[in-house]
Short mmCIF file of C-alpha atoms in Angstrom, two decimals:
data_model
loop_
_atom_site.label_atom_id
_atom_site.label_comp_id
_atom_site.label_asym_id
_atom_site.label_seq_id
_atom_site.Cartn_x
_atom_site.Cartn_y
_atom_site.Cartn_z
CA GLY X 1018 0.21 0.10 -0.28
CA GLN X 1019 0.91 3.75 0.18
CA ASN X 1020 0.99 6.40 2.56
CA ILE X 1021 2.34 9.59 1.22
CA ASP X 1022 2.61 12.78 3.51
CA GLN X 1023 2.92 16.27 2.57
CA PRO X 1024 2.02 19.85 4.30
CA THR X 1025 -1.09 20.90 4.07
CA GLU X 1026 -0.55 24.59 3.34
CA MET X 1027 2.49 26.91 3.10
CA THR X 1028 3.15 30.56 2.27
CA ALA X 1029 5.95 32.30 0.94
CA THR X 1030 6.82 35.91 -0.42
CA GLU X 1031 7.81 36.78 -3.93
CA GLY X 1032 11.39 36.34 -5.10
CA ALA X 1033 11.85 33.93 -2.33
CA ILE X 1034 12.86 30.15 -2.21
CA VAL X 1035 10.35 27.51 -0.96
CA GLN X 1036 10.97 23.82 -0.29
CA ILE X 1037 7.89 20.98 -0.11
CA ASN X 1038 8.58 18.06 1.41
CA CYS X 1039 7.15 15.04 0.32
CA THR X 1040 7.47 11.43 2.48
CA TYR X 1041 6.64 8.20 1.36
CA GLN X 1042 6.24 4.16 1.87
CA THR X 1043 5.78 2.23 -1.07
CA SER X 1044 6.05 -1.02 -2.69
CA GLY X 1045 6.95 -1.50 -6.48
CA PHE X 1046 8.58 2.06 -6.35
CA ASN X 1047 8.93 3.13 -9.70
CA GLY X 1048 9.55 6.95 -9.52
CA LEU X 1049 7.81 10.17 -7.63
CA PHE X 1050 6.00 12.83 -9.91
CA TRP X 1051 5.51 16.34 -9.08
CA TYR X 1052 2.63 18.01 -10.49
CA GLN X 1053 1.30 21.37 -10.23
CA GLN X 1054 -2.88 22.22 -9.97
CA HIS X 1055 -4.17 25.43 -10.03
CA ALA X 1056 -7.92 25.73 -8.77
CA GLY X 1057 -10.55 24.07 -11.23
CA GLU X 1058 -7.93 23.38 -13.40
CA ALA X 1059 -6.14 19.78 -14.22
CA PRO X 1060 -2.69 18.76 -12.95
CA THR X 1061 0.08 19.51 -14.81
CA PHE X 1062 3.40 17.44 -14.83
CA LEU X 1063 6.54 19.54 -12.92
CA SER X 1064 9.07 16.78 -12.84
CA TYR X 1065 10.29 13.38 -12.25
CA ASN X 1066 12.70 11.51 -10.03
CA VAL X 1067 13.96 7.91 -10.24
CA LEU X 1068 17.15 7.77 -8.76
CA ASP X 1069 19.04 9.48 -5.98
CA GLY X 1070 19.60 13.35 -6.46
CA LEU X 1071 18.73 16.55 -7.69
CA GLU X 1072 16.95 17.36 -10.89
CA GLU X 1073 16.79 20.49 -12.18
CA LYS X 1074 14.43 22.32 -14.45
CA GLY X 1075 14.32 26.23 -14.61
CA ARG X 1076 13.29 27.66 -11.11
CA PHE X 1077 11.61 24.29 -10.20
CA SER X 1078 14.12 21.21 -8.67
CA SER X 1079 13.26 17.99 -7.15
CA PHE X 1080 15.37 15.71 -5.04
CA LEU X 1081 14.99 12.01 -4.23
CA SER X 1082 16.32 9.73 -1.23
CA ARG X 1083 14.94 6.52 -2.10
CA SER X 1084 16.38 4.96 1.17
CA LYS X 1085 14.69 7.65 3.12
CA GLY X 1086 11.57 7.65 1.51
CA TYR X 1087 11.74 11.51 0.77
CA SER X 1088 11.55 13.47 -1.75
CA TYR X 1089 11.33 17.98 -1.83
CA LEU X 1090 10.34 20.19 -4.38
CA LEU X 1091 12.39 23.23 -4.64
CA LEU X 1092 10.93 26.23 -6.07
CA LYS X 1093 13.12 29.34 -6.83
CA GLU X 1094 12.15 33.22 -7.73
CA LEU X 1095 8.92 32.50 -6.90
CA GLN X 1096 6.23 34.21 -8.98
CA MET X 1097 2.33 35.23 -8.03
CA LYS X 1098 1.68 32.81 -10.45
CA ASP X 1099 2.99 30.00 -8.43
CA SER X 1100 0.20 29.89 -6.14
CA ALA X 1101 -1.29 26.33 -6.59
CA SER X 1102 -1.59 23.15 -5.19
CA TYR X 1103 1.43 20.81 -5.75
CA LEU X 1104 1.13 17.57 -5.81
CA CYS X 1105 3.53 14.41 -5.17
CA ALA X 1106 2.71 11.13 -6.60
CA VAL X 1107 4.45 7.92 -6.53
CA MET X 1108 4.56 5.62 -9.69
CA GLU X 1109 3.68 1.86 -8.24
CA ASN X 1110 4.45 -0.90 -10.58
CA THR X 1111 3.04 -4.09 -9.71
CA GLY X 1112 2.71 -5.65 -12.77
CA PHE X 1113 1.33 -2.35 -14.51
CA GLN X 1114 1.82 1.35 -13.16
CA LYS X 1115 -0.59 3.49 -11.19
CA LEU X 1116 -0.04 6.81 -9.91
CA VAL X 1117 -0.93 7.43 -6.34
CA PHE X 1118 -0.85 11.17 -5.00
CA GLY X 1119 -0.61 12.56 -1.86
CA THR X 1120 -2.91 15.18 -0.48
CA GLY X 1121 -1.15 17.90 -1.93
CA THR X 1122 0.48 21.48 -0.92
CA ARG X 1123 -1.76 24.37 -1.28
CA LEU X 1124 1.42 27.06 -1.81
CA LEU X 1125 0.39 30.73 -1.00
CA VAL X 1126 2.70 33.38 -2.98
CA SER X 1127 2.09 36.93 -1.69
CA PRO X 1128 3.43 40.26 -2.77
CA GLU O 501 -4.19 21.13 -23.82
CA THR O 502 -2.94 18.57 -22.83
CA GLY O 503 -3.99 15.62 -25.16
CA VAL O 504 -6.80 14.03 -23.07
CA THR O 505 -10.29 15.83 -23.64
CA GLN O 506 -13.12 15.65 -20.80
CA THR O 507 -16.91 15.97 -21.18
CA PRO O 508 -18.95 17.74 -20.27
CA ARG O 509 -17.07 20.08 -17.90
CA HIS O 510 -19.75 20.41 -15.43
CA LEU O 511 -22.65 18.30 -14.54
CA VAL O 512 -25.60 18.32 -12.26
CA MET O 513 -27.57 15.26 -11.84
CA GLY O 514 -29.96 13.64 -9.37
CA MET O 515 -29.58 10.76 -7.45
CA THR O 516 -32.04 8.76 -9.86
CA ASN O 517 -30.12 10.14 -13.05
CA LYS O 518 -27.94 7.72 -15.47
CA LYS O 519 -25.50 9.43 -16.96
CA SER O 520 -21.85 8.98 -18.39
CA LEU O 521 -18.50 11.02 -18.32
CA LYS O 522 -16.18 10.68 -21.44
CA CYS O 523 -12.83 10.98 -21.96
CA GLU O 524 -10.70 11.30 -25.50
CA GLN O 525 -6.78 11.15 -25.46
CA HIS O 526 -4.90 11.95 -28.77
CA LEU O 527 -1.39 11.21 -27.31
CA GLY O 528 -1.27 6.98 -28.45
CA HIS O 529 -1.17 6.04 -24.75
CA ASN O 530 -2.33 2.82 -23.53
CA ALA O 531 -2.99 3.13 -20.02
CA MET O 532 -5.72 5.23 -19.10
CA TYR O 533 -7.28 5.94 -15.42
CA TRP O 534 -10.29 7.58 -13.88
CA TYR O 535 -9.13 9.67 -10.56
CA LYS O 536 -11.67 11.34 -8.13
CA GLN O 537 -10.80 14.41 -6.39
CA SER O 538 -12.92 15.83 -3.28
CA ALA O 539 -12.27 18.89 -1.17
CA LYS O 540 -9.56 18.34 0.70
CA LYS O 541 -8.49 14.56 -0.25
CA PRO O 542 -5.75 12.99 -2.21
CA LEU O 543 -6.72 12.01 -5.73
CA GLU O 544 -8.23 8.95 -5.38
CA LEU O 545 -7.67 6.48 -8.47
CA MET O 546 -10.76 4.83 -9.20
CA PHE O 547 -10.33 2.73 -12.26
CA VAL O 548 -7.12 1.89 -14.43
CA TYR O 549 -6.98 0.31 -18.01
CA SER O 550 -4.19 -1.23 -19.47
CA LEU O 551 -4.12 -2.14 -23.32
CA GLU O 552 -8.11 -1.77 -22.99
CA GLU O 553 -8.28 -4.21 -20.14
CA ARG O 554 -9.28 -3.23 -17.07
CA VAL O 555 -6.50 -4.10 -14.76
CA GLU O 556 -7.69 -2.04 -11.11
CA ASN O 557 -10.93 -1.52 -9.14
CA ASN O 558 -10.06 0.19 -6.11
CA SER O 559 -13.02 -0.71 -4.33
CA VAL O 560 -15.16 1.76 -6.00
CA PRO O 561 -19.19 1.07 -5.78
CA SER O 562 -21.05 -0.38 -8.44
CA ARG O 563 -22.62 2.78 -9.27
CA PHE O 564 -19.95 3.57 -11.19
CA SER O 565 -19.13 1.78 -14.25
CA PRO O 566 -16.09 1.91 -16.34
CA GLU O 567 -15.89 1.06 -20.22
CA CYS O 568 -12.99 1.39 -22.33
CA PRO O 569 -13.94 0.93 -26.06
CA ASN O 570 -10.64 0.92 -27.66
CA SER O 571 -6.99 2.76 -26.35
CA SER O 572 -8.36 6.48 -27.19
CA HIS O 573 -11.41 6.59 -25.02
CA LEU O 574 -12.80 5.79 -21.72
CA PHE O 575 -15.84 6.31 -20.23
CA LEU O 576 -17.55 6.69 -16.60
CA HIS O 577 -21.28 5.09 -16.39
CA LEU O 578 -23.14 6.67 -13.76
CA HIS O 579 -26.30 5.59 -11.77
CA THR O 580 -28.19 5.83 -8.54
CA LEU O 581 -25.41 8.17 -7.34
CA GLN O 582 -25.06 9.75 -3.88
CA PRO O 583 -24.54 13.48 -2.65
CA GLU O 584 -21.07 12.09 -1.30
CA ASP O 585 -20.32 11.29 -5.05
CA SER O 586 -19.95 15.05 -5.85
CA ALA O 587 -16.47 16.06 -7.05
CA LEU O 588 -13.89 16.20 -9.55
CA TYR O 589 -13.51 13.26 -12.02
CA LEU O 590 -10.48 13.57 -13.72
CA CYS O 591 -9.25 11.00 -16.54
CA ALA O 592 -5.60 10.79 -17.40
CA SER O 593 -3.58 8.64 -19.91
CA SER O 594 0.01 7.40 -19.98
CA GLN O 595 2.17 5.25 -22.04
CA GLU O 596 1.94 2.00 -19.95
CA ALA O 597 4.94 0.22 -21.45
CA GLN O 598 7.81 2.77 -20.63
CA GLY O 599 8.56 2.99 -16.69
CA GLY O 600 8.32 5.99 -15.03
CA THR O 601 6.41 8.50 -18.00
CA GLU O 602 4.03 10.82 -16.55
CA ALA O 603 0.50 10.82 -16.86
CA PHE O 604 -1.38 13.39 -18.86
CA PHE O 605 -4.50 14.76 -17.16
CA GLY O 606 -7.48 16.17 -18.54
CA GLN O 607 -9.69 19.40 -17.20
CA GLY O 608 -11.93 16.90 -15.31
CA THR O 609 -16.01 17.22 -15.26
CA ARG O 610 -17.07 18.53 -12.31
CA LEU O 611 -19.99 16.51 -10.49
CA THR O 612 -22.72 17.60 -8.31
CA VAL O 613 -25.53 15.21 -7.55
CA VAL O 614 -28.73 16.50 -6.09
#
């Protein structure tokens, strides 16, 4: 089974850096995804980690430690448009793939 | 535009009605999913279809009935729903054969059961 934990809400100011943590317990681990979801919209893909380490993509970076069951999403140079929910999701492969989500972290960026 | 299209975007139905949600993907993927998103709850995986065959049914009540006639289309048939079934229903697709490929989501259908 899956158990994915992330903070419910975070606040930060424009231009700052914020780190959103995610811990998980799973079987058949086949990677960890981060998605962004604005209110009333579909989740959109941000990043994917399957090996330990840091993946950087512009202002967003994601880190994974498989031994610790831990990931974080790092957002730099925050902009107002970054206010959204950030969903941590683990891909489980038990013969077929399925993506299991955490509750999401609502990030509010203020001026 | 994610390549996954859901219709309708909004649906209000009575508890005795029968309706269907439709999902179509134009990405050539071979796996499709239905998720339910309720307020303050994680996205809940309902059904998984891989190569048009249902491979997962996460203890979903029988009032929800999925159908996958081909790899591009997925339906969710609804009948005798309850008010607690009101939620955002999201369809997603991915390429099953390649490990770790991302899932692409449709815009969702906002369902209200009255």
